[in-house]
PDB file of C-alpha atoms and ligand atoms in Angstrom:
ATOM      1  CA  MET A1130      52.492 -34.908 -61.192  1.00  0.00           C
ATOM      2  CA  THR A1131      52.991 -36.968 -64.144  1.00  0.00           C
ATOM      3  CA  PRO A1132      53.382 -37.108 -60.436  1.00  0.00           C
ATOM      4  CA  ILE A1133      53.185 -41.008 -60.076  1.00  0.00           C
ATOM      5  CA  GLN A1134      54.185 -42.835 -62.848  1.00  0.00           C
ATOM      6  CA  ILE A1135      56.563 -45.632 -62.786  1.00  0.00           C
ATOM      7  CA  LEU A1136      60.161 -44.903 -63.425  1.00  0.00           C
ATOM      8  CA  ASN A1137      60.499 -48.840 -64.869  1.00  0.00           C
ATOM      9  CA  GLY A1138      59.668 -51.530 -66.657  1.00  0.00           C
ATOM     10  CA  SER A1139      60.313 -53.666 -63.122  1.00  0.00           C
ATOM     11  CA  GLY A1140      57.845 -51.031 -61.720  1.00  0.00           C
ATOM     12  CA  LEU A1141      58.614 -48.388 -58.333  1.00  0.00           C
ATOM     13  CA  GLY A1142      61.739 -47.967 -56.298  1.00  0.00           C
ATOM     14  CA  HIS A1143      61.852 -50.576 -52.836  1.00  0.00           C
ATOM     15  CA  PHE A1144      59.745 -47.647 -51.348  1.00  0.00           C
ATOM     16  CA  GLY A1145      57.370 -47.458 -53.368  1.00  0.00           C
ATOM     17  CA  LYS A1146      56.159 -51.259 -53.653  1.00  0.00           C
ATOM     18  CA  LYS A1147      52.688 -51.227 -55.302  1.00  0.00           C
ATOM     19  CA  GLN A1148      49.968 -52.636 -53.628  1.00  0.00           C
ATOM     20  CA  LYS A1149      48.018 -55.129 -54.943  1.00  0.00           C
ATOM     21  CA  PRO A1150      45.024 -55.165 -57.628  1.00  0.00           C
ATOM     22  CA  ALA A1151      41.863 -54.789 -55.132  1.00  0.00           C
ATOM     23  CA  HIS A1152      39.807 -54.876 -57.854  1.00  0.00           C
ATOM     24  CA  GLY A1153      41.325 -57.843 -60.116  1.00  0.00           C
ATOM     25  CA  GLY A1154      41.772 -55.582 -62.585  1.00  0.00           C
ATOM     26  CA  ARG A1155      41.572 -52.846 -65.033  1.00  0.00           C
ATOM     27  CA  LEU A1156      38.450 -50.726 -64.293  1.00  0.00           C
ATOM     28  CA  LYS A1157      35.379 -50.209 -66.955  1.00  0.00           C
ATOM     29  CA  HIS A1158      35.312 -46.955 -68.062  1.00  0.00           C
ATOM     30  CA  GLY A1159      32.666 -45.324 -69.368  1.00  0.00           C
ATOM     31  CA  ARG A1160      30.553 -42.043 -68.446  1.00  0.00           C
ATOM     32  CA  GLY A1161      28.976 -40.951 -65.535  1.00  0.00           C
ATOM     33  CA  ASN A1162      28.869 -38.810 -62.719  1.00  0.00           C
ATOM     34  CA  SER A1163      30.489 -40.319 -59.010  1.00  0.00           C
ATOM     35  CA  LYS A1164      28.335 -39.796 -55.638  1.00  0.00           C
ATOM     36  CA  TYR A1165      29.476 -39.515 -52.667  1.00  0.00           C
ATOM     37  CA  GLY A1166      26.878 -42.053 -51.333  1.00  0.00           C
ATOM     38  CA  GLY A1167      29.212 -44.781 -50.646  1.00  0.00           C
ATOM     39  CA  GLY A1168      28.921 -48.949 -50.761  1.00  0.00           C
ATOM     40  CA  THR A1169      29.185 -51.269 -53.713  1.00  0.00           C
ATOM     41  CA  SER A1170      26.687 -49.812 -55.792  1.00  0.00           C
ATOM     42  CA  TYR A1171      26.425 -48.888 -59.989  1.00  0.00           C
ATOM     43  CA  SER A1172      25.892 -45.639 -60.190  1.00  0.00           C
ATOM     44  CA  HIS A1173      25.366 -45.277 -64.597  1.00  0.00           C
ATOM     45  CA  GLY A1174      27.918 -48.100 -65.570  1.00  0.00           C
ATOM     46  CA  PHE A1175      30.060 -47.370 -63.024  1.00  0.00           C
ATOM     47  CA  PRO A1176      31.464 -48.166 -59.074  1.00  0.00           C
ATOM     48  CA  LYS A1177      30.121 -45.914 -56.781  1.00  0.00           C
ATOM     49  CA  ALA A1178      33.249 -45.738 -54.587  1.00  0.00           C
ATOM     50  CA  LYS A1179      32.933 -45.042 -51.373  1.00  0.00           C
ATOM     51  CA  PRO A1180      34.475 -41.474 -50.678  1.00  0.00           C
ATOM     52  CA  TYR A1181      38.180 -41.204 -48.011  1.00  0.00           C
ATOM     53  CA  ASP A1182      37.645 -38.919 -45.766  1.00  0.00           C
ATOM     54  CA  ILE A1183      41.080 -36.988 -44.601  1.00  0.00           C
ATOM     55  CA  CYS A1184      39.768 -36.082 -41.045  1.00  0.00           C
ATOM     56  CA  LEU A1185      38.321 -37.928 -37.984  1.00  0.00           C
ATOM     57  CA  CYS A1186      35.625 -36.008 -38.327  1.00  0.00           C
ATOM     58  CA  GLY A1187      33.013 -37.781 -39.382  1.00  0.00           C
ATOM     59  CA  ASN A1188      30.217 -35.351 -38.661  1.00  0.00           C
ATOM     60  CA  ARG A1189      28.869 -33.432 -42.033  1.00  0.00           C
ATOM     61  CA  ARG A1190      29.147 -29.802 -40.957  1.00  0.00           C
ATOM     62  CA  SER A1191      32.680 -29.464 -39.621  1.00  0.00           C
ATOM     63  CA  ALA A1192      33.243 -29.813 -43.725  1.00  0.00           C
ATOM     64  CA  THR A1193      32.331 -26.646 -43.880  1.00  0.00           C
ATOM     65  CA  ILE A1194      34.586 -23.998 -44.803  1.00  0.00           C
ATOM     66  CA  SER A1195      34.874 -20.463 -43.154  1.00  0.00           C
ATOM     67  CA  THR A1196      34.973 -17.389 -45.034  1.00  0.00           C
ATOM     68  CA  GLY A1197      38.167 -15.368 -44.560  1.00  0.00           C
ATOM     69  CA  SER A1198      40.380 -16.126 -48.115  1.00  0.00           C
ATOM     70  CA  LEU A1199      44.161 -16.980 -47.799  1.00  0.00           C
ATOM     71  CA  ASN A1200      45.686 -14.280 -48.278  1.00  0.00           C
ATOM     72  CA  GLU A1201      44.586 -12.026 -45.551  1.00  0.00           C
ATOM     73  CA  MET A1202      45.081 -14.257 -43.296  1.00  0.00           C
ATOM     74  CA  GLY A1203      49.171 -12.534 -41.894  1.00  0.00           C
ATOM     75  CA  HIS A1204      52.295 -13.154 -42.890  1.00  0.00           C
ATOM     76  CA  THR A1205      54.779 -16.049 -43.672  1.00  0.00           C
ATOM     77  CA  GLU A1206      56.894 -17.736 -41.863  1.00  0.00           C
ATOM     78  CA  MET A1207      59.920 -16.486 -43.374  1.00  0.00           C
ATOM     79  CA  GLU A1208      61.638 -14.924 -39.915  1.00  0.00           C
ATOM     80  CA  GLY A1209      63.571 -17.971 -39.027  1.00  0.00           C
ATOM     81  CA  ALA A1210      62.881 -20.483 -40.982  1.00  0.00           C
ATOM     82  CA  LYS A1211      65.800 -21.878 -43.751  1.00  0.00           C
ATOM     83  CA  GLN A1212      64.332 -20.709 -47.219  1.00  0.00           C
ATOM     84  CA  ARG A1213      66.858 -22.124 -48.942  1.00  0.00           C
ATOM     85  CA  VAL A1214      67.636 -22.263 -52.559  1.00  0.00           C
ATOM     86  CA  LEU A1215      69.001 -26.390 -54.032  1.00  0.00           C
ATOM     87  CA  ARG A1216      70.143 -26.490 -56.961  1.00  0.00           C
ATOM     88  CA  PRO A1217      69.251 -24.336 -59.401  1.00  0.00           C
ATOM     89  CA  GLY A1218      65.445 -23.929 -59.969  1.00  0.00           C
ATOM     90  CA  MET A1219      65.112 -26.256 -57.161  1.00  0.00           C
ATOM     91  CA  VAL A1220      63.976 -23.615 -53.863  1.00  0.00           C
ATOM     92  CA  LEU A1221      62.293 -24.957 -50.466  1.00  0.00           C
ATOM     93  CA  LEU A1222      61.170 -22.163 -48.411  1.00  0.00           C
ATOM     94  CA  LYS A1223      60.447 -24.078 -45.048  1.00  0.00           C
ATOM     95  CA  ARG A1224      57.295 -23.485 -42.911  1.00  0.00           C
ATOM     96  CA  TYR A1225      56.095 -20.993 -45.664  1.00  0.00           C
ATOM     97  CA  ILE A1226      52.383 -21.325 -44.457  1.00  0.00           C
ATOM     98  CA  THR A1227      50.781 -20.070 -42.027  1.00  0.00           C
ATOM     99  CA  HIS A1228      49.029 -21.668 -39.321  1.00  0.00           C
ATOM    100  CA  LYS A1229      45.895 -20.244 -40.024  1.00  0.00           C
ATOM    101  CA  GLU A1230      46.314 -21.184 -43.764  1.00  0.00           C
ATOM    102  CA  GLN A1231      47.217 -24.598 -43.444  1.00  0.00           C
ATOM    103  CA  VAL A1232      43.469 -24.982 -41.031  1.00  0.00           C
ATOM    104  CA  GLU A1233      41.851 -23.780 -44.116  1.00  0.00           C
ATOM    105  CA  ILE A1234      43.110 -25.825 -46.951  1.00  0.00           C
ATOM    106  CA  VAL A1235      43.351 -29.407 -44.907  1.00  0.00           C
ATOM    107  CA  LYS A1236      39.060 -27.631 -44.506  1.00  0.00           C
ATOM    108  CA  LYS A1237      39.058 -27.391 -48.379  1.00  0.00           C
ATOM    109  CA  CYS A1238      40.155 -29.751 -48.938  1.00  0.00           C
ATOM    110  CA  ARG A1239      38.211 -32.077 -46.754  1.00  0.00           C
ATOM    111  CA  TYR A1240      35.707 -30.763 -48.460  1.00  0.00           C
ATOM    112  CA  LEU A1241      35.968 -31.057 -51.192  1.00  0.00           C
ATOM    113  CA  GLY A1242      37.002 -34.980 -51.065  1.00  0.00           C
ATOM    114  CA  ILE A1243      34.799 -35.757 -49.445  1.00  0.00           C
ATOM    115  CA  GLY A1244      32.535 -34.818 -52.682  1.00  0.00           C
ATOM    116  CA  PRO A1245      31.864 -36.043 -56.783  1.00  0.00           C
ATOM    117  CA  GLY A1246      35.991 -36.253 -57.800  1.00  0.00           C
ATOM    118  CA  GLY A1247      36.847 -36.084 -54.242  1.00  0.00           C
ATOM    119  CA  PHE A1248      39.548 -38.561 -53.156  1.00  0.00           C
ATOM    120  CA  TYR A1249      39.861 -42.216 -54.660  1.00  0.00           C
ATOM    121  CA  GLN A1250      42.544 -44.609 -54.545  1.00  0.00           C
ATOM    122  CA  PRO A1251      43.702 -44.444 -57.450  1.00  0.00           C
ATOM    123  CA  GLY A1252      45.456 -47.434 -59.544  1.00  0.00           C
ATOM    124  CA  TYR A1253      47.498 -48.461 -62.688  1.00  0.00           C
ATOM    125  CA  GLN A1254      47.159 -49.736 -65.506  1.00  0.00           C
ATOM    126  CA  ASP A1255      49.030 -53.200 -64.505  1.00  0.00           C
ATOM    127  CA  GLY A1256      45.392 -53.118 -61.996  1.00  0.00           C
ATOM    128  CA  ALA A1257      48.063 -52.097 -58.703  1.00  0.00           C
ATOM    129  CA  LYS A1258      46.855 -49.350 -56.270  1.00  0.00           C
ATOM    130  CA  LEU A1259      48.917 -46.204 -55.307  1.00  0.00           C
ATOM    131  CA  ARG A1260      49.585 -45.814 -52.010  1.00  0.00           C
ATOM    132  CA  LEU A1261      47.654 -43.174 -51.125  1.00  0.00           C
ATOM    133  CA  GLN A1262      44.472 -40.802 -52.321  1.00  0.00           C
ATOM    134  CA  MET A1263      44.222 -38.671 -54.033  1.00  0.00           C
ATOM    135  CA  MET A1264      42.547 -35.964 -56.400  1.00  0.00           C
ATOM    136  CA  CYS A1265      42.735 -33.203 -58.811  1.00  0.00           C
ATOM    137  CA  LEU A1266      41.855 -30.137 -58.995  1.00  0.00           C
ATOM    138  CA  GLY A1267      41.493 -27.703 -62.287  1.00  0.00           C
ATOM    139  CA  MET A1268      42.315 -31.953 -65.002  1.00  0.00           C
ATOM    140  CA  LYS A1269      42.717 -34.457 -63.825  1.00  0.00           C
ATOM    141  CA  TRP A1270      44.843 -36.579 -64.040  1.00  0.00           C
ATOM    142  CA  ASP A1271      44.205 -40.649 -64.971  1.00  0.00           C
ATOM    143  CA  PRO A1272      47.390 -42.615 -63.746  1.00  0.00           C
ATOM    144  CA  MET A1273      46.322 -45.438 -65.703  1.00  0.00           C
ATOM    145  CA  SER A1274      47.105 -43.209 -69.591  1.00  0.00           C
ATOM    146  CA  ARG A1275      49.199 -40.802 -67.232  1.00  0.00           C
ATOM    147  CA  LYS A1276      46.940 -38.363 -70.003  1.00  0.00           C
ATOM    148  CA  TYR A1277      45.447 -34.496 -68.528  1.00  0.00           C
ATOM    149  CA  ASP A1278      41.824 -34.424 -68.672  1.00  0.00           C
ATOM    150  CA  ASP A1279      38.550 -33.416 -68.600  1.00  0.00           C
ATOM    151  CA  THR A1280      36.877 -36.308 -66.538  1.00  0.00           C
ATOM    152  CA  ARG A1281      38.043 -38.893 -64.481  1.00  0.00           C
ATOM    153  CA  PRO A1282      37.585 -42.196 -66.175  1.00  0.00           C
ATOM    154  CA  VAL A1283      37.617 -44.307 -63.067  1.00  0.00           C
ATOM    155  CA  ASP A1284      33.628 -42.397 -62.404  1.00  0.00           C
ATOM    156  CA  GLY A1285      33.282 -39.809 -65.206  1.00  0.00           C
ATOM    157  CA  SER A1286      33.342 -36.604 -62.704  1.00  0.00           C
ATOM    158  CA  GLU A1287      35.224 -33.277 -63.307  1.00  0.00           C
ATOM    159  CA  PRO A1288      37.166 -32.756 -60.654  1.00  0.00           C
ATOM    160  CA  PRO A1289      36.851 -29.543 -58.843  1.00  0.00           C
ATOM    161  CA  CYS A1290      37.437 -25.444 -59.983  1.00  0.00           C
ATOM    162  CA  ILE A1291      41.038 -24.806 -57.896  1.00  0.00           C
ATOM    163  CA  PRO A1292      40.028 -22.661 -55.001  1.00  0.00           C
ATOM    164  CA  ARG A1293      40.999 -18.759 -55.632  1.00  0.00           C
ATOM    165  CA  GLU A1294      43.042 -18.949 -52.446  1.00  0.00           C
ATOM    166  CA  PHE A1295      45.001 -21.976 -53.670  1.00  0.00           C
ATOM    167  CA  SER A1296      46.422 -19.770 -56.444  1.00  0.00           C
ATOM    168  CA  LEU A1297      46.500 -16.568 -54.592  1.00  0.00           C
ATOM    169  CA  LEU A1298      49.192 -18.237 -52.581  1.00  0.00           C
ATOM    170  CA  VAL A1299      51.088 -20.404 -54.486  1.00  0.00           C
ATOM    171  CA  LYS A1300      51.382 -17.056 -56.335  1.00  0.00           C
ATOM    172  CA  ARG A1301      52.713 -14.707 -53.173  1.00  0.00           C
ATOM    173  CA  ALA A1302      55.190 -18.319 -52.764  1.00  0.00           C
ATOM    174  CA  ILE A1303      56.734 -17.692 -56.137  1.00  0.00           C
ATOM    175  CA  GLN A1304      56.994 -13.645 -55.710  1.00  0.00           C
ATOM    176  CA  ASP A1305      58.698 -15.494 -52.761  1.00  0.00           C
ATOM    177  CA  ALA A1306      60.847 -17.336 -54.140  1.00  0.00           C
ATOM    178  CA  HIS A1307      61.630 -15.332 -56.809  1.00  0.00           C
ATOM    179  CA  ALA A1308      63.530 -13.123 -53.783  1.00  0.00           C
ATOM    180  CA  LEU A1309      65.358 -16.083 -52.612  1.00  0.00           C
ATOM    181  CA  VAL A1310      66.472 -16.372 -55.637  1.00  0.00           C
ATOM    182  CA  LYS A1311      67.813 -13.103 -56.826  1.00  0.00           C
ATOM    183  CA  LYS A1312      69.482 -11.983 -53.525  1.00  0.00           C
ATOM    184  CA  GLU A1313      71.603 -15.949 -54.490  1.00  0.00           C
ATOM    185  CA  TYR A1314      72.593 -15.973 -57.338  1.00  0.00           C
ATOM    186  CA  HIS A1315      72.344 -12.199 -58.382  1.00  0.00           C
ATOM    187  CA  VAL A1316      70.441 -12.756 -61.374  1.00  0.00           C
ATOM    188  CA  SER A1317      68.764  -9.527 -63.064  1.00  0.00           C
ATOM    189  CA  ASN A1318      66.163 -11.470 -63.842  1.00  0.00           C
ATOM    190  CA  VAL A1319      64.851 -14.271 -61.445  1.00  0.00           C
ATOM    191  CA  GLU A1320      62.549 -16.541 -64.854  1.00  0.00           C
ATOM    192  CA  ASP A1321      65.521 -17.736 -66.046  1.00  0.00           C
ATOM    193  CA  ILE A1322      66.424 -19.628 -63.708  1.00  0.00           C
ATOM    194  CA  LEU A1323      62.720 -20.527 -62.044  1.00  0.00           C
ATOM    195  CA  PRO A1324      60.045 -19.552 -64.245  1.00  0.00           C
ATOM    196  CA  LEU A1325      56.762 -18.255 -63.565  1.00  0.00           C
ATOM    197  CA  THR A1326      54.024 -20.313 -63.792  1.00  0.00           C
ATOM    198  CA  SER A1327      50.155 -20.451 -63.885  1.00  0.00           C
ATOM    199  CA  PRO A1328      49.284 -23.323 -62.365  1.00  0.00           C
ATOM    200  CA  ASP A1329      45.898 -24.479 -63.510  1.00  0.00           C
ATOM    201  CA  ILE A1330      46.381 -28.261 -62.185  1.00  0.00           C
ATOM    202  CA  CYS A1331      46.726 -29.063 -58.248  1.00  0.00           C
ATOM    203  CA  ILE A1332      46.550 -33.075 -57.378  1.00  0.00           C
ATOM    204  CA  VAL A1333      45.639 -34.012 -53.823  1.00  0.00           C
ATOM    205  CA  ASN A1334      47.796 -36.376 -52.737  1.00  0.00           C
ATOM    206  CA  PHE A1335      47.309 -37.828 -48.718  1.00  0.00           C
ATOM    207  CA  TYR A1336      49.644 -39.800 -47.251  1.00  0.00           C
ATOM    208  CA  THR A1337      48.802 -42.066 -44.218  1.00  0.00           C
ATOM    209  CA  THR A1338      51.993 -43.019 -42.716  1.00  0.00           C
ATOM    210  CA  SER A1339      51.947 -46.330 -44.330  1.00  0.00           C
ATOM    211  CA  GLY A1340      52.393 -44.171 -47.478  1.00  0.00           C
ATOM    212  CA  ARG A1341      55.187 -43.670 -50.343  1.00  0.00           C
ATOM    213  CA  LEU A1342      55.449 -42.514 -54.048  1.00  0.00           C
ATOM    214  CA  GLY A1343      58.284 -44.279 -55.784  1.00  0.00           C
ATOM    215  CA  LEU A1344      60.798 -41.842 -57.465  1.00  0.00           C
ATOM    216  CA  HIS A1345      59.758 -40.508 -61.140  1.00  0.00           C
ATOM    217  CA  GLN A1346      59.728 -37.580 -62.852  1.00  0.00           C
ATOM    218  CA  ASP A1347      56.414 -35.291 -64.037  1.00  0.00           C
ATOM    219  CA  ARG A1348      56.658 -35.371 -67.021  1.00  0.00           C
ATOM    220  CA  ASP A1349      52.723 -35.487 -68.821  1.00  0.00           C
ATOM    221  CA  GLU A1350      52.171 -32.259 -68.721  1.00  0.00           C
ATOM    222  CA  SER A1351      52.269 -30.344 -72.508  1.00  0.00           C
ATOM    223  CA  ARG A1352      55.569 -29.965 -74.221  1.00  0.00           C
ATOM    224  CA  GLU A1353      55.716 -26.568 -73.697  1.00  0.00           C
ATOM    225  CA  SER A1354      55.261 -26.160 -70.196  1.00  0.00           C
ATOM    226  CA  LEU A1355      58.248 -28.780 -70.074  1.00  0.00           C
ATOM    227  CA  CYS A1356      60.414 -27.379 -71.902  1.00  0.00           C
ATOM    228  CA  LYS A1357      60.225 -24.074 -70.832  1.00  0.00           C
ATOM    229  CA  GLY A1358      60.374 -25.323 -67.057  1.00  0.00           C
ATOM    230  CA  LEU A1359      57.443 -24.219 -65.854  1.00  0.00           C
ATOM    231  CA  PRO A1360      58.047 -25.553 -62.066  1.00  0.00           C
ATOM    232  CA  VAL A1361      55.908 -28.500 -59.894  1.00  0.00           C
ATOM    233  CA  VAL A1362      55.276 -25.927 -56.548  1.00  0.00           C
ATOM    234  CA  SER A1363      54.462 -28.424 -53.936  1.00  0.00           C
ATOM    235  CA  LEU A1364      52.331 -27.654 -50.455  1.00  0.00           C
ATOM    236  CA  SER A1365      52.962 -30.650 -47.245  1.00  0.00           C
ATOM    237  CA  LEU A1366      50.635 -30.270 -43.921  1.00  0.00           C
ATOM    238  CA  GLY A1367      49.976 -32.815 -41.558  1.00  0.00           C
ATOM    239  CA  ASP A1368      52.798 -35.222 -40.515  1.00  0.00           C
ATOM    240  CA  SER A1369      55.955 -34.879 -42.504  1.00  0.00           C
ATOM    241  CA  ALA A1370      57.432 -36.667 -44.727  1.00  0.00           C
ATOM    242  CA  GLU A1371      60.658 -37.889 -45.963  1.00  0.00           C
ATOM    243  CA  PHE A1372      60.906 -36.389 -49.718  1.00  0.00           C
ATOM    244  CA  LEU A1373      64.413 -37.718 -51.833  1.00  0.00           C
ATOM    245  CA  TYR A1374      65.684 -36.060 -55.270  1.00  0.00           C
ATOM    246  CA  GLY A1375      68.104 -36.452 -57.715  1.00  0.00           C
ATOM    247  CA  ASP A1376      69.134 -36.691 -61.389  1.00  0.00           C
ATOM    248  CA  GLN A1377      68.846 -40.288 -61.703  1.00  0.00           C
ATOM    249  CA  ARG A1378      66.489 -42.557 -61.111  1.00  0.00           C
ATOM    250  CA  ASN A1379      67.865 -44.810 -57.981  1.00  0.00           C
ATOM    251  CA  VAL A1380      67.045 -44.641 -54.795  1.00  0.00           C
ATOM    252  CA  ASP A1381      70.637 -44.836 -53.362  1.00  0.00           C
ATOM    253  CA  ASN A1382      72.416 -41.838 -55.067  1.00  0.00           C
ATOM    254  CA  ALA A1383      69.204 -39.418 -53.843  1.00  0.00           C
ATOM    255  CA  GLU A1384      69.939 -36.522 -51.818  1.00  0.00           C
ATOM    256  CA  ARG A1385      67.516 -37.043 -49.009  1.00  0.00           C
ATOM    257  CA  ILE A1386      64.770 -33.493 -46.721  1.00  0.00           C
ATOM    258  CA  PHE A1387      62.401 -33.365 -44.992  1.00  0.00           C
ATOM    259  CA  LEU A1388      59.169 -31.627 -45.644  1.00  0.00           C
ATOM    260  CA  GLU A1389      57.094 -30.201 -43.003  1.00  0.00           C
ATOM    261  CA  SER A1390      53.924 -28.855 -42.484  1.00  0.00           C
ATOM    262  CA  GLY A1391      53.907 -25.749 -44.246  1.00  0.00           C
ATOM    263  CA  ASP A1392      56.152 -25.663 -46.401  1.00  0.00           C
ATOM    264  CA  VAL A1393      56.552 -25.114 -49.524  1.00  0.00           C
ATOM    265  CA  LEU A1394      59.418 -27.188 -52.811  1.00  0.00           C
ATOM    266  CA  PHE A1395      59.661 -25.982 -55.888  1.00  0.00           C
ATOM    267  CA  PHE A1396      60.598 -27.606 -58.572  1.00  0.00           C
ATOM    268  CA  GLY A1397      61.821 -25.965 -62.476  1.00  0.00           C
ATOM    269  CA  GLY A1398      63.477 -24.573 -64.877  1.00  0.00           C
ATOM    270  CA  LYS A1399      67.074 -26.815 -64.689  1.00  0.00           C
ATOM    271  CA  SER A1400      65.099 -28.568 -61.825  1.00  0.00           C
ATOM    272  CA  ARG A1401      61.479 -29.446 -63.583  1.00  0.00           C
ATOM    273  CA  HIS A1402      62.609 -32.976 -64.724  1.00  0.00           C
ATOM    274  CA  ILE A1403      64.257 -34.104 -61.805  1.00  0.00           C
ATOM    275  CA  PHE A1404      63.206 -37.571 -59.741  1.00  0.00           C
ATOM    276  CA  HIS A1405      61.553 -37.662 -56.252  1.00  0.00           C
ATOM    277  CA  GLY A1406      59.744 -38.845 -54.004  1.00  0.00           C
ATOM    278  CA  VAL A1407      58.279 -39.797 -50.817  1.00  0.00           C
ATOM    279  CA  SER A1408      60.161 -43.046 -49.761  1.00  0.00           C
ATOM    280  CA  SER A1409      58.751 -42.201 -45.555  1.00  0.00           C
ATOM    281  CA  ILE A1410      55.695 -40.986 -43.433  1.00  0.00           C
ATOM    282  CA  ILE A1411      57.898 -40.124 -40.421  1.00  0.00           C
ATOM    283  CA  PRO A1412      54.270 -40.863 -37.322  1.00  0.00           C
ATOM    284  CA  LYS A1413      53.830 -37.935 -35.087  1.00  0.00           C
ATOM    285  CA  SER A1414      55.150 -35.248 -36.635  1.00  0.00           C
ATOM    286  CA  ALA A1415      52.116 -32.992 -36.823  1.00  0.00           C
ATOM    287  CA  PRO A1416      51.719 -29.726 -35.321  1.00  0.00           C
ATOM    288  CA  LYS A1417      49.336 -30.376 -33.329  1.00  0.00           C
ATOM    289  CA  ALA A1418      47.551 -27.313 -33.515  1.00  0.00           C
ATOM    290  CA  LEU A1419      46.634 -27.958 -36.272  1.00  0.00           C
ATOM    291  CA  LEU A1420      45.425 -31.641 -35.414  1.00  0.00           C
ATOM    292  CA  GLU A1421      43.512 -30.336 -33.012  1.00  0.00           C
ATOM    293  CA  GLU A1422      41.497 -27.272 -35.378  1.00  0.00           C
ATOM    294  CA  THR A1423      40.771 -30.515 -38.953  1.00  0.00           C
ATOM    295  CA  ARG A1424      41.021 -33.639 -36.834  1.00  0.00           C
ATOM    296  CA  LEU A1425      43.427 -34.233 -39.993  1.00  0.00           C
ATOM    297  CA  ARG A1426      43.640 -37.892 -40.076  1.00  0.00           C
ATOM    298  CA  PRO A1427      46.994 -39.198 -38.925  1.00  0.00           C
ATOM    299  CA  GLY A1428      49.595 -39.002 -42.094  1.00  0.00           C
ATOM    300  CA  ARG A1429      50.365 -36.041 -44.794  1.00  0.00           C
ATOM    301  CA  LEU A1430      47.997 -34.367 -47.513  1.00  0.00           C
ATOM    302  CA  ASN A1431      50.643 -33.163 -49.876  1.00  0.00           C
ATOM    303  CA  LEU A1432      49.176 -30.034 -52.857  1.00  0.00           C
ATOM    304  CA  THR A1433      51.013 -30.099 -56.424  1.00  0.00           C
ATOM    305  CA  PHE A1434      50.204 -27.799 -58.534  1.00  0.00           C
ATOM    306  CA  ARG A1435      51.342 -26.558 -62.101  1.00  0.00           C
ATOM    307  CA  GLN A1436      50.853 -25.129 -65.666  1.00  0.00           C
ATOM    308  CA  PHE A1437      49.786 -28.283 -68.413  1.00  0.00           C
TER     309      PHE A1437
HETATM  310  C1  SIN B  60      53.797 -36.368 -56.047  1.00  0.00           C
HETATM  311  O1  SIN B  60      55.703 -35.867 -57.105  1.00  0.00           O
HETATM  312  O2  SIN B  60      53.641 -35.743 -56.664  1.00  0.00           O
HETATM  313  C2  SIN B  60      54.232 -35.750 -54.650  1.00  0.00           C
HETATM  314  C3  SIN B  60      55.679 -35.495 -54.163  1.00  0.00           C
HETATM  315  C4  SIN B  60      54.992 -35.065 -52.489  1.00  0.00           C
HETATM  316  O3  SIN B  60      54.087 -35.972 -51.749  1.00  0.00           O
HETATM  317  O4  SIN B  60      55.852 -34.493 -51.915  1.00  0.00           O
HETATM  318 MN1   MN B  61      55.515 -36.140 -58.817  1.00  0.00          MN
END
């Protein structure tokens, strides 16, 4: 993201109030490896954090994912859903991710999330906590330093790789977004409007129903990536979110949309630097079938892909 960067000296917008420091200040840094054993013990100088399980299963076996790959799971649900170009470089594919794909994504995120480098509640430089659980895939983004790295300073763990199925889904979604842009703008080169990307970073956020994220820009990726306007690709699963975006860090002037389970949002090109944030999560809005099959906790799972 630079996902969660604080937007001014005074902190987040009113819906993004930071939580009080849970640990009274900065955690110590160093090398080591996280374990998901829980408790308050230390391993190689790092506090062993209790893993956050995004599902209510409590059963290790249910974390096992099935063998099918996402791109073999059927068609997208473009037909009938409202696909929209919100502004140049910003495209919303409504209910794009199939139910089956959503189930697989939740299961995989749950599986990775309880392992090394999995979900944790990150903090800012001043010790305040973000109101979400985060896990990075591919590269680690650190909200404290606002930098990408190979390991996570809080426990020295390496981020898991981005599952191939996720990358294939993003690739397919970009092709469909391009088709939509072409229809809307009648341009010969759609990549001028929405550049092509090969994401090597995925930041996975889980918001409980009280979770939120203040208005911010994603601008910690490489200068080249930002200059080219390589898009952020965002997948939403579970409960819906009220998502705000605009050209300024101003909640009152921001546009508001609802991101529902299965939606894919792109912001690249001229929209790469929009301010955006999540003002609220809508309780009990997740598809029932998804909850039944995954036992996903109340809340919202969001994956944002970007190319460093
Ligand atoms: C982010 O900006 O990093 C996440 C946005 C979202 O949760 O939709
Ligand atoms: Mn962001």
